[in-house]
Short mmCIF file of C-alpha atoms and ligand atoms in Angstrom, two decimals:
data_model
loop_
_atom_site.label_atom_id
_atom_site.label_comp_id
_atom_site.label_asym_id
_atom_site.label_seq_id
_atom_site.Cartn_x
_atom_site.Cartn_y
_atom_site.Cartn_z
CA UNK H 1 -10.41 -36.50 129.96
CA UNK H 2 -10.66 -33.29 128.04
CA UNK H 3 -8.50 -30.45 129.33
CA UNK H 4 -8.66 -26.61 128.55
CA UNK H 5 -5.28 -24.92 128.93
CA UNK H 6 -4.68 -21.21 129.34
CA UNK H 7 -1.19 -19.84 128.98
CA UNK H 8 -0.37 -16.40 130.46
CA UNK H 9 1.79 -13.60 129.13
CA UNK H 10 5.26 -14.92 130.29
CA UNK H 11 4.36 -18.25 128.56
CA UNK H 12 3.79 -16.40 125.29
CA UNK H 13 6.50 -13.78 125.72
CA UNK H 14 9.06 -15.09 123.02
CA UNK H 15 9.75 -18.04 120.76
CA UNK H 16 11.57 -19.95 123.43
CA UNK H 17 8.61 -19.82 125.85
CA UNK H 18 6.23 -20.58 122.99
CA UNK H 19 8.25 -23.63 122.11
CA UNK H 20 8.09 -24.79 125.77
CA UNK H 21 4.38 -24.29 125.64
CA UNK H 22 3.92 -26.31 122.40
CA UNK H 23 5.83 -29.23 123.94
CA UNK H 24 3.46 -29.16 127.06
CA UNK H 25 0.36 -29.05 124.68
CA UNK H 26 1.53 -31.79 122.31
CA UNK H 27 2.61 -34.09 125.09
CA UNK H 28 -0.95 -34.73 126.17
CA UNK H 29 -3.75 -35.44 123.59
CA UNK H 30 -6.35 -34.37 126.21
CA UNK H 31 -5.09 -30.73 125.95
CA UNK H 32 -7.42 -29.93 123.15
CA UNK H 33 -8.42 -26.22 123.69
CA UNK H 34 -5.79 -23.74 124.29
CA UNK H 35 -6.46 -20.15 125.33
CA UNK H 36 -3.68 -17.63 125.24
CA UNK H 37 -2.66 -14.15 126.67
CA UNK H 38 -0.78 -11.57 124.79
CA UNK H 39 3.09 -11.74 125.02
CA UNK H 40 4.11 -10.41 128.43
CA UNK H 41 7.45 -9.44 129.87
CA UNK H 42 10.62 -11.29 128.82
CA UNK H 43 12.66 -9.56 131.50
CA UNK H 44 11.96 -7.23 134.38
CA UNK H 45 12.21 -3.93 132.52
CA UNK H 46 10.47 -5.24 129.34
CA UNK H 47 7.02 -3.90 128.14
CA UNK H 48 3.90 -6.06 127.94
CA UNK H 49 2.28 -6.01 124.52
CA UNK H 50 -1.13 -5.07 126.16
CA UNK H 51 0.49 -2.04 127.77
CA UNK H 52 1.92 -1.11 124.40
CA UNK H 53 -1.49 -1.47 122.73
CA UNK H 54 -3.16 0.86 125.34
CA UNK H 55 -0.37 3.39 124.48
CA UNK H 56 -1.00 2.91 120.74
CA UNK H 57 -4.70 3.68 121.42
CA UNK H 58 -3.87 6.86 123.26
CA UNK H 59 -1.44 7.97 120.61
CA UNK H 60 -3.82 7.29 117.66
CA UNK H 61 -6.67 9.13 119.69
CA UNK H 62 -4.52 12.29 119.93
CA UNK H 63 -2.48 12.28 116.70
CA UNK H 64 -4.27 9.78 114.41
CA UNK H 65 -1.18 7.67 113.97
CA UNK H 66 0.23 5.11 116.43
CA UNK H 67 3.03 3.96 114.20
CA UNK H 68 5.91 5.07 116.52
CA UNK H 69 4.69 2.84 119.30
CA UNK H 70 3.24 0.18 117.21
CA UNK H 71 6.70 -0.48 115.72
CA UNK H 72 7.60 -2.10 118.96
CA UNK H 73 4.75 -4.57 118.76
CA UNK H 74 5.51 -5.16 115.01
CA UNK H 75 9.11 -6.05 115.80
CA UNK H 76 8.13 -8.30 118.68
CA UNK H 77 5.68 -10.39 116.56
CA UNK H 78 7.91 -10.52 113.64
CA UNK H 79 10.80 -11.84 115.82
CA UNK H 80 8.62 -14.47 117.36
CA UNK H 81 7.30 -15.65 114.05
CA UNK H 82 10.73 -15.87 112.45
CA UNK H 83 12.36 -17.44 115.51
CA UNK H 84 9.65 -20.11 115.38
CA UNK H 85 10.43 -20.59 111.80
CA UNK H 86 6.80 -20.14 110.71
CA UNK H 87 5.70 -19.14 107.10
CA UNK H 88 2.76 -17.15 108.49
CA UNK H 89 2.30 -13.80 106.83
CA UNK H 90 2.35 -11.83 110.12
CA UNK H 91 2.91 -8.58 108.33
CA UNK H 92 -0.54 -8.48 106.85
CA UNK H 93 -2.10 -9.20 110.15
CA UNK H 94 0.01 -6.40 111.74
CA UNK H 95 -0.99 -3.93 109.12
CA UNK H 96 -4.62 -4.71 109.57
CA UNK H 97 -4.29 -4.24 113.36
CA UNK H 98 -2.33 -0.95 113.09
CA UNK H 99 -4.83 0.41 110.71
CA UNK H 100 -7.64 -0.66 112.91
CA UNK H 101 -6.15 1.13 115.94
CA UNK H 102 -5.60 4.31 113.84
CA UNK H 103 -9.22 4.26 112.85
CA UNK H 104 -11.10 2.74 115.91
CA UNK H 105 -12.30 4.84 118.72
CA UNK H 106 -12.17 2.01 121.21
CA UNK H 107 -9.40 1.34 123.62
CA UNK H 108 -10.88 -2.25 124.17
CA UNK H 109 -10.33 -2.94 120.53
CA UNK H 110 -6.69 -1.96 120.59
CA UNK H 111 -6.04 -3.81 123.93
CA UNK H 112 -7.65 -7.07 122.57
CA UNK H 113 -5.19 -7.34 119.56
CA UNK H 114 -2.40 -8.73 121.66
CA UNK H 115 -4.35 -11.96 122.49
CA UNK H 116 -5.68 -11.94 118.77
CA UNK H 117 -2.23 -11.95 117.34
CA UNK H 118 -0.82 -14.38 119.98
CA UNK H 119 -3.59 -16.86 119.21
CA UNK H 120 -3.04 -16.52 115.31
CA UNK H 121 0.65 -17.24 115.81
CA UNK H 122 0.22 -20.12 118.28
CA UNK H 123 -2.40 -21.82 116.15
CA UNK H 124 0.09 -21.71 113.21
CA UNK H 125 2.78 -23.17 115.45
CA UNK H 126 0.65 -26.10 116.56
CA UNK H 127 -1.30 -26.57 113.31
CA UNK H 128 -4.61 -26.19 115.33
CA UNK H 129 -7.63 -24.22 114.17
CA UNK H 130 -7.71 -20.47 115.24
CA UNK H 131 -11.06 -19.81 116.70
CA UNK H 132 -11.77 -16.13 117.37
CA UNK H 133 -13.77 -15.41 120.63
CA UNK H 134 -14.93 -12.06 119.25
CA UNK H 135 -18.37 -13.38 118.27
CA UNK H 136 -18.48 -16.15 121.00
CA UNK H 137 -17.98 -14.31 124.23
CA UNK H 138 -20.90 -11.93 124.40
CA UNK H 139 -21.74 -8.91 126.68
CA UNK H 140 -24.93 -7.02 127.16
CA UNK H 141 -25.27 -3.27 126.36
CA UNK H 142 -24.49 -2.54 130.00
CA UNK H 143 -21.34 -4.37 129.71
CA UNK H 144 -22.43 -7.40 131.81
CA UNK H 145 -21.04 -10.61 130.67
CA UNK H 146 -23.85 -12.89 129.20
CA UNK H 147 -22.78 -16.19 130.74
CA UNK H 148 -25.46 -18.69 129.37
CA UNK H 149 -25.61 -17.18 125.93
CA UNK H 150 -21.84 -17.37 125.67
CA UNK H 151 -21.76 -20.81 126.86
CA UNK H 152 -24.22 -21.98 124.24
CA UNK H 153 -22.29 -20.23 121.45
CA UNK H 154 -18.95 -21.70 122.47
CA UNK H 155 -20.21 -25.20 123.02
CA UNK H 156 -21.87 -25.28 119.66
CA UNK H 157 -18.80 -23.90 117.88
CA UNK H 158 -16.21 -26.22 119.52
CA UNK H 159 -18.31 -29.35 119.30
CA UNK H 160 -17.20 -29.50 115.62
CA UNK H 161 -13.54 -28.79 116.17
CA UNK H 162 -11.11 -31.20 117.79
CA UNK H 163 -8.29 -28.89 118.59
CA UNK H 164 -8.32 -25.11 118.69
CA UNK H 165 -6.33 -22.07 119.96
CA UNK H 166 -8.49 -19.15 121.18
CA UNK H 167 -7.59 -15.67 122.24
CA UNK H 168 -8.43 -14.80 125.82
CA UNK H 169 -9.46 -11.44 127.35
CA UNK H 170 -12.11 -10.21 124.96
CA UNK H 171 -15.50 -10.64 123.36
CA UNK H 172 -18.05 -8.31 121.96
CA UNK H 173 -21.35 -6.51 122.57
CA UNK H 174 -24.42 -7.43 120.54
CA UNK H 175 -23.55 -4.76 117.83
CA UNK H 176 -20.16 -6.44 117.39
CA UNK H 177 -17.97 -3.80 119.07
CA UNK H 178 -15.04 -5.37 121.00
CA UNK H 179 -15.25 -5.55 124.77
CA UNK H 180 -12.45 -6.82 127.02
CA UNK H 181 -12.62 -8.14 130.58
CA UNK H 182 -10.58 -6.33 133.27
CA UNK H 183 -6.74 -6.70 133.19
CA UNK H 184 -5.66 -10.34 133.53
CA UNK H 185 -9.00 -11.43 131.97
CA UNK H 186 -7.71 -14.30 129.83
CA UNK H 187 -8.03 -16.44 133.10
CA UNK H 188 -11.78 -15.67 132.83
CA UNK H 189 -11.88 -16.58 129.22
CA UNK H 190 -10.13 -19.94 129.90
CA UNK H 191 -12.67 -20.60 132.68
CA UNK H 192 -15.67 -19.80 130.38
CA UNK H 193 -14.35 -22.07 127.66
CA UNK H 194 -13.69 -24.89 130.18
CA UNK H 195 -17.28 -24.74 131.28
CA UNK H 196 -18.60 -24.63 127.69
CA UNK H 197 -16.83 -27.72 126.64
CA UNK H 198 -17.31 -29.62 129.93
CA UNK H 199 -13.64 -29.86 130.60
CA UNK H 200 -12.41 -32.45 133.21
CA UNK H 201 -9.87 -29.92 134.35
CA UNK H 202 -8.96 -26.30 133.59
CA UNK H 203 -5.18 -26.03 133.47
CA UNK H 204 -3.96 -22.43 134.14
CA UNK H 205 -0.41 -22.23 133.17
CA UNK H 206 1.69 -19.33 134.52
CA UNK H 207 5.24 -18.63 135.68
CA UNK H 208 5.00 -19.79 139.37
CA UNK H 209 4.43 -23.21 140.81
CA UNK H 210 1.06 -22.36 142.24
CA UNK H 211 -0.47 -20.64 145.15
CA UNK H 212 1.66 -19.81 148.14
CA UNK H 213 0.41 -19.61 151.77
CA UNK H 214 1.52 -15.95 151.93
CA UNK H 215 3.01 -13.22 149.72
CA UNK H 216 6.78 -14.21 149.07
CA UNK H 217 7.69 -10.49 148.93
CA UNK H 218 6.77 -10.31 152.61
CA UNK H 219 7.37 -13.83 154.04
CA UNK H 220 10.56 -15.60 153.29
CA UNK H 221 10.02 -18.88 151.57
CA UNK H 222 6.44 -19.47 152.27
CA UNK H 223 4.92 -22.94 151.77
CA UNK H 224 3.03 -23.89 148.71
CA UNK H 225 -0.70 -24.68 148.94
CA UNK H 226 -1.26 -27.99 147.15
CA UNK H 227 -5.06 -27.88 147.21
CA UNK H 228 -7.64 -25.28 148.14
CA UNK H 229 -11.39 -24.80 147.58
CA UNK H 230 -12.99 -22.27 145.28
CA UNK H 231 -14.29 -20.38 148.38
CA UNK H 232 -10.85 -20.21 149.92
CA UNK H 233 -9.41 -18.95 146.59
CA UNK H 234 -12.00 -16.32 146.35
CA UNK H 235 -11.27 -14.97 149.72
CA UNK H 236 -7.47 -15.03 149.12
CA UNK H 237 -7.54 -13.54 145.67
CA UNK H 238 -10.03 -10.84 146.66
CA UNK H 239 -7.65 -9.92 149.40
CA UNK H 240 -4.66 -9.58 147.13
CA UNK H 241 -3.19 -13.04 146.37
CA UNK H 242 -3.06 -12.45 142.50
CA UNK H 243 -2.17 -15.64 140.79
CA UNK H 244 -5.54 -15.86 139.16
CA UNK H 245 -8.24 -13.30 138.12
CA UNK H 246 -10.79 -13.36 140.93
CA UNK H 247 -13.71 -13.63 138.50
CA UNK H 248 -12.31 -16.77 136.82
CA UNK H 249 -13.66 -19.06 139.60
CA UNK H 250 -17.34 -18.45 138.74
CA UNK H 251 -17.76 -20.29 135.47
CA UNK H 252 -15.77 -23.44 136.59
CA UNK H 253 -17.27 -23.51 139.99
CA UNK H 254 -20.70 -23.55 138.44
CA UNK H 255 -19.72 -26.74 136.50
CA UNK H 256 -17.54 -28.25 139.38
CA UNK H 257 -14.49 -28.21 137.18
CA UNK H 258 -11.18 -28.23 139.02
CA UNK H 259 -8.51 -25.55 138.25
CA UNK H 260 -4.95 -26.66 138.26
CA UNK H 261 -2.35 -23.85 138.42
CA UNK H 262 0.88 -25.10 136.76
CA UNK H 263 4.27 -23.57 135.81
CA UNK H 264 5.24 -23.60 132.13
CA UNK H 265 8.88 -23.48 133.07
CA UNK H 266 8.59 -26.40 135.66
CA UNK H 267 5.94 -28.52 134.12
CA UNK H 268 6.62 -31.60 136.25
CA UNK H 269 5.61 -29.63 139.41
CA UNK H 270 2.10 -30.65 140.39
CA UNK H 271 1.08 -27.06 141.09
CA UNK H 272 -1.97 -26.12 143.06
CA UNK H 273 -5.48 -27.56 142.61
CA UNK H 274 -8.54 -25.54 143.22
CA UNK H 275 -11.64 -27.68 143.73
CA UNK H 276 -15.20 -27.74 145.25
CA UNK H 277 -15.56 -27.54 149.01
CA UNK H 278 -16.76 -31.17 149.04
CA UNK H 279 -13.78 -32.46 147.12
CA UNK H 280 -11.00 -30.81 149.12
CA UNK H 281 -8.77 -33.27 151.12
CA UNK H 282 -9.51 -33.12 154.82
CA UNK H 283 -6.08 -32.17 155.96
CA UNK H 284 -6.75 -31.91 159.69
CA UNK H 285 -3.16 -30.68 160.43
CA UNK H 286 -3.71 -27.61 158.31
CA UNK H 287 -5.67 -25.01 160.31
CA UNK H 288 -5.04 -22.08 157.98
CA UNK H 289 -4.93 -22.45 154.16
CA UNK H 290 -3.44 -19.12 153.30
CA UNK H 291 -2.90 -15.46 154.39
CA UNK H 292 -3.40 -12.43 152.18
CA UNK H 293 -3.74 -8.75 152.67
CA UNK H 294 -4.21 -5.38 151.10
CA UNK H 295 -3.11 -1.85 152.03
CA UNK H 296 -4.98 1.33 151.42
CA UNK H 297 -8.12 1.44 153.62
CA UNK H 298 -9.75 4.32 155.62
CA UNK H 299 -12.02 3.92 158.60
CA UNK H 300 -14.86 6.32 159.19
CA UNK H 301 -15.74 6.00 162.90
CA UNK H 302 -19.31 7.39 163.57
CA UNK H 303 -20.39 7.98 167.11
CA UNK H 304 -23.79 8.97 168.49
CA UNK H 305 -25.11 8.28 171.98
CA UNK H 306 -28.23 6.00 171.99
CA UNK H 307 -27.46 5.06 168.42
CA UNK H 308 -28.52 1.42 169.09
CA UNK H 309 -32.08 2.36 169.80
CA UNK H 310 -32.43 4.52 166.59
CA UNK H 311 -34.40 2.64 163.96
CA UNK H 312 -32.93 2.80 160.47
CA UNK H 313 -29.62 4.25 161.49
CA UNK H 314 -27.57 1.84 159.54
CA UNK H 315 -29.85 2.04 156.50
CA UNK H 316 -29.49 5.76 156.38
CA UNK H 317 -25.78 5.61 156.57
CA UNK H 318 -25.53 2.78 153.89
CA UNK H 319 -27.90 4.89 151.64
CA UNK H 320 -25.33 7.77 151.72
CA UNK H 321 -22.71 5.32 150.33
CA UNK H 322 -25.12 3.88 147.77
CA UNK H 323 -25.94 7.45 146.44
CA UNK H 324 -22.30 8.17 146.20
CA UNK H 325 -21.60 4.82 144.47
CA UNK H 326 -19.17 3.58 147.04
CA UNK H 327 -18.87 0.06 148.35
CA UNK H 328 -17.57 -0.66 151.80
CA UNK H 329 -15.57 -3.70 153.09
CA UNK H 330 -16.58 -3.96 156.71
CA UNK H 331 -18.90 -2.32 159.17
CA UNK H 332 -17.92 -3.21 162.77
CA UNK H 333 -20.25 -1.70 165.40
CA UNK H 334 -20.60 -1.09 169.08
CA UNK H 335 -23.51 0.16 171.09
CA UNK H 336 -23.04 3.89 170.24
CA UNK H 337 -20.36 3.50 167.51
CA UNK H 338 -20.31 2.21 163.98
CA UNK H 339 -17.37 2.10 161.71
CA UNK H 340 -17.09 1.80 157.99
CA UNK H 341 -13.95 0.36 156.42
CA UNK H 342 -13.68 1.59 152.85
CA UNK H 343 -10.90 1.24 150.32
CA UNK H 344 -9.00 4.51 149.39
CA UNK H 345 -9.73 3.76 145.71
CA UNK H 346 -13.50 3.75 146.40
CA UNK H 347 -13.34 6.91 148.56
CA UNK H 348 -11.18 8.90 146.19
CA UNK H 349 -12.59 12.37 145.78
CA UNK H 350 -15.83 11.38 147.68
CA UNK H 351 -14.77 11.57 151.33
CA UNK H 352 -15.88 15.21 152.11
CA UNK H 353 -19.26 14.59 150.44
CA UNK H 354 -19.86 11.34 152.37
CA UNK H 355 -19.09 12.99 155.72
CA UNK H 356 -21.32 15.93 154.93
CA UNK H 357 -24.20 13.64 153.88
CA UNK H 358 -23.70 11.35 157.06
CA UNK H 359 -23.89 14.45 159.21
CA UNK H 360 -27.05 15.53 157.49
CA UNK H 361 -28.89 12.24 157.70
CA UNK H 362 -28.13 10.86 161.19
CA UNK H 363 -26.79 14.04 163.03
CA UNK H 364 -23.89 12.07 164.76
CA UNK H 365 -21.94 13.32 167.74
CA UNK H 366 -18.80 12.83 165.79
CA UNK H 367 -17.36 11.42 162.59
CA UNK H 368 -13.66 10.61 162.68
CA UNK H 369 -11.50 9.70 159.77
CA UNK H 370 -8.58 7.20 160.30
CA UNK H 371 -6.51 6.63 157.19
CA UNK H 372 -3.57 4.38 156.46
CA UNK H 373 -5.20 0.97 157.48
CA UNK H 374 -4.42 -2.41 155.97
CA UNK H 375 -6.52 -5.51 156.07
CA UNK H 376 -5.13 -8.97 156.48
CA UNK H 377 -7.19 -12.02 155.84
CA UNK H 378 -6.46 -15.42 157.41
CA UNK H 379 -8.39 -17.99 155.52
CA UNK H 380 -9.12 -21.72 155.81
CA UNK H 381 -12.21 -24.04 156.11
CA UNK H 382 -10.47 -25.90 158.95
CA UNK H 383 -10.78 -22.83 161.26
CA UNK H 384 -14.48 -23.61 161.68
CA UNK H 385 -15.48 -25.15 164.90
CA UNK H 386 -11.96 -25.19 166.26
CA UNK H 387 -11.23 -23.42 169.48
CA UNK H 388 -8.21 -21.18 169.64
CA UNK H 389 -7.65 -20.05 166.11
CA UNK H 390 -8.57 -16.40 166.88
CA UNK H 391 -6.60 -16.64 170.09
CA UNK H 392 -3.47 -17.91 168.22
CA UNK H 393 -3.79 -15.00 165.77
CA UNK H 394 -4.31 -12.31 168.21
CA UNK H 395 -1.50 -13.56 170.47
CA UNK H 396 0.82 -13.60 167.64
CA UNK H 397 0.01 -10.01 166.80
CA UNK H 398 0.23 -8.85 170.32
CA UNK H 399 3.51 -10.43 170.93
CA UNK H 400 4.92 -8.71 167.94
CA UNK H 401 3.58 -5.33 169.51
CA UNK H 402 1.01 -4.82 166.82
CA UNK H 403 -2.23 -3.15 167.72
CA UNK H 404 -5.38 -4.54 166.11
CA UNK H 405 -7.62 -1.80 164.95
CA UNK H 406 -10.44 -3.98 163.71
CA UNK H 407 -11.30 -7.71 163.79
CA UNK H 408 -14.05 -9.45 161.88
CA UNK H 409 -14.77 -13.17 161.57
CA UNK H 410 -17.11 -14.20 158.74
CA UNK H 411 -20.17 -16.33 160.06
CA UNK H 412 -18.96 -19.36 158.12
CA UNK H 413 -15.65 -19.13 160.00
CA UNK H 414 -13.77 -19.35 156.74
CA UNK H 415 -11.82 -16.25 157.44
CA UNK H 416 -10.72 -13.87 160.16
CA UNK H 417 -9.91 -10.39 158.99
CA UNK H 418 -7.92 -7.99 160.97
CA UNK H 419 -7.28 -4.27 160.33
CA UNK H 420 -3.87 -2.93 161.35
CA UNK H 421 -1.97 0.35 160.76
CA UNK H 422 -0.22 0.08 157.32
CA UNK H 423 3.10 0.71 159.03
CA UNK H 424 2.65 -2.65 160.74
CA UNK H 425 1.37 -4.53 157.68
CA UNK H 426 4.47 -6.65 156.75
CA UNK H 427 5.25 -7.27 160.44
CA UNK H 428 1.75 -8.53 161.01
CA UNK H 429 1.71 -10.90 157.96
CA UNK H 430 4.83 -12.51 159.18
CA UNK H 431 3.58 -12.72 162.76
CA UNK H 432 0.35 -14.45 161.54
CA UNK H 433 2.22 -16.72 159.12
CA UNK H 434 4.71 -17.95 161.79
CA UNK H 435 1.96 -18.58 164.25
CA UNK H 436 0.28 -21.09 161.93
CA UNK H 437 3.10 -22.61 159.90
N1 LIG D 501 -3.19 -9.32 128.20
C1 LIG D 501 -4.17 -8.89 129.19
C2 LIG D 501 -3.44 -8.15 130.34
O1 LIG D 501 -2.31 -7.90 130.25
C3 LIG D 501 -5.00 -10.07 129.58
C4 LIG D 501 -4.33 -11.18 130.24
O2 LIG D 501 -3.12 -11.43 130.04
O3 LIG D 501 -5.01 -12.09 130.85
O4 LIG D 501 -4.15 -7.77 131.24
#
């Protein structure tokens, strides 16, 4: 039962955590391929190695010498290697990396070196082969990840190696230049490797016991989710539940490999399983699997009388967004009204231009801008074909005095999304949580 394990930044943060990780790996012979992140924070105010590496890149780009910042990374790795009692010549690796950052023009190269060094050290600790992902995880010139090509390269390489440690987070373009995934991307690397070696399970080791039904910073002591489907995970992580990188689902989902989120610091806890829809336990008592939400949305409310009879009205509006390179989240509509819900990040610097172009292409009676909106997603397969879920949700919000500014249910009935004023956000999440749990 082959397992791929990915260990996150807190699991690689210092020698003590790394020792706990090696016990976990060595306690199970099935844990054959290990993917690691760069050392993360050891305490709240600490700095992540990846953040320091980005700072080194900026320093080198402006002065040609990153040594003042790099010293922190140097000390960090030297301390890890000496506390682990390894004979590894880490200085020569560090010199090579520092030199590379001073000479390289790429911030991706700099950022990738945390995972690289972490994997070199952990391979030495375990006595496993270090396999660099640099030439195995490939991207096209447009930056698009080449899934099938990568899959072939990794499976051919690892077929010949029984145990290996691999750095997460990066790969390269066809000309060999390093390219990273977006932040938190080692999760994606672990999923890609799981697919390539046909793992029975992808263990994603982090510093929490798994997925919670709601954000613990908002809801006191929310319940754990023992099992959820890939689809439910996608909905929840897209809407802000950030235990796992949202893109890490695709490779394992394709191969039907379950993901098991586990806690390095409490390894006996079962954690959360993420499985295919057909494999999830039919827990009929659980209507809602989880609740997640995000702040920072703006609504553009467009009104025009007789809008519903005007052919191509929506297309013209959406082509304005397309030309501006802006994606929208929702588009609720009435007979003479149409609203666009767009994240503030997408809109940044483009709002005036969008309104101007909408006025030009559809001559609306009015376009109003309502900012400061939050979206809350209530997610669960069991909501489908069950009367009363939306009623429970809206009743909970109304009895807490919260006005629903938008409501949208996906046609698969997997989610109900409500838009509320951001000042009501925390109160709304609590109201929905307590209505269902
Ligand atoms: N080290 C990278 C980051 O901090 C990638 C990862 O940890 O997954 O984003």
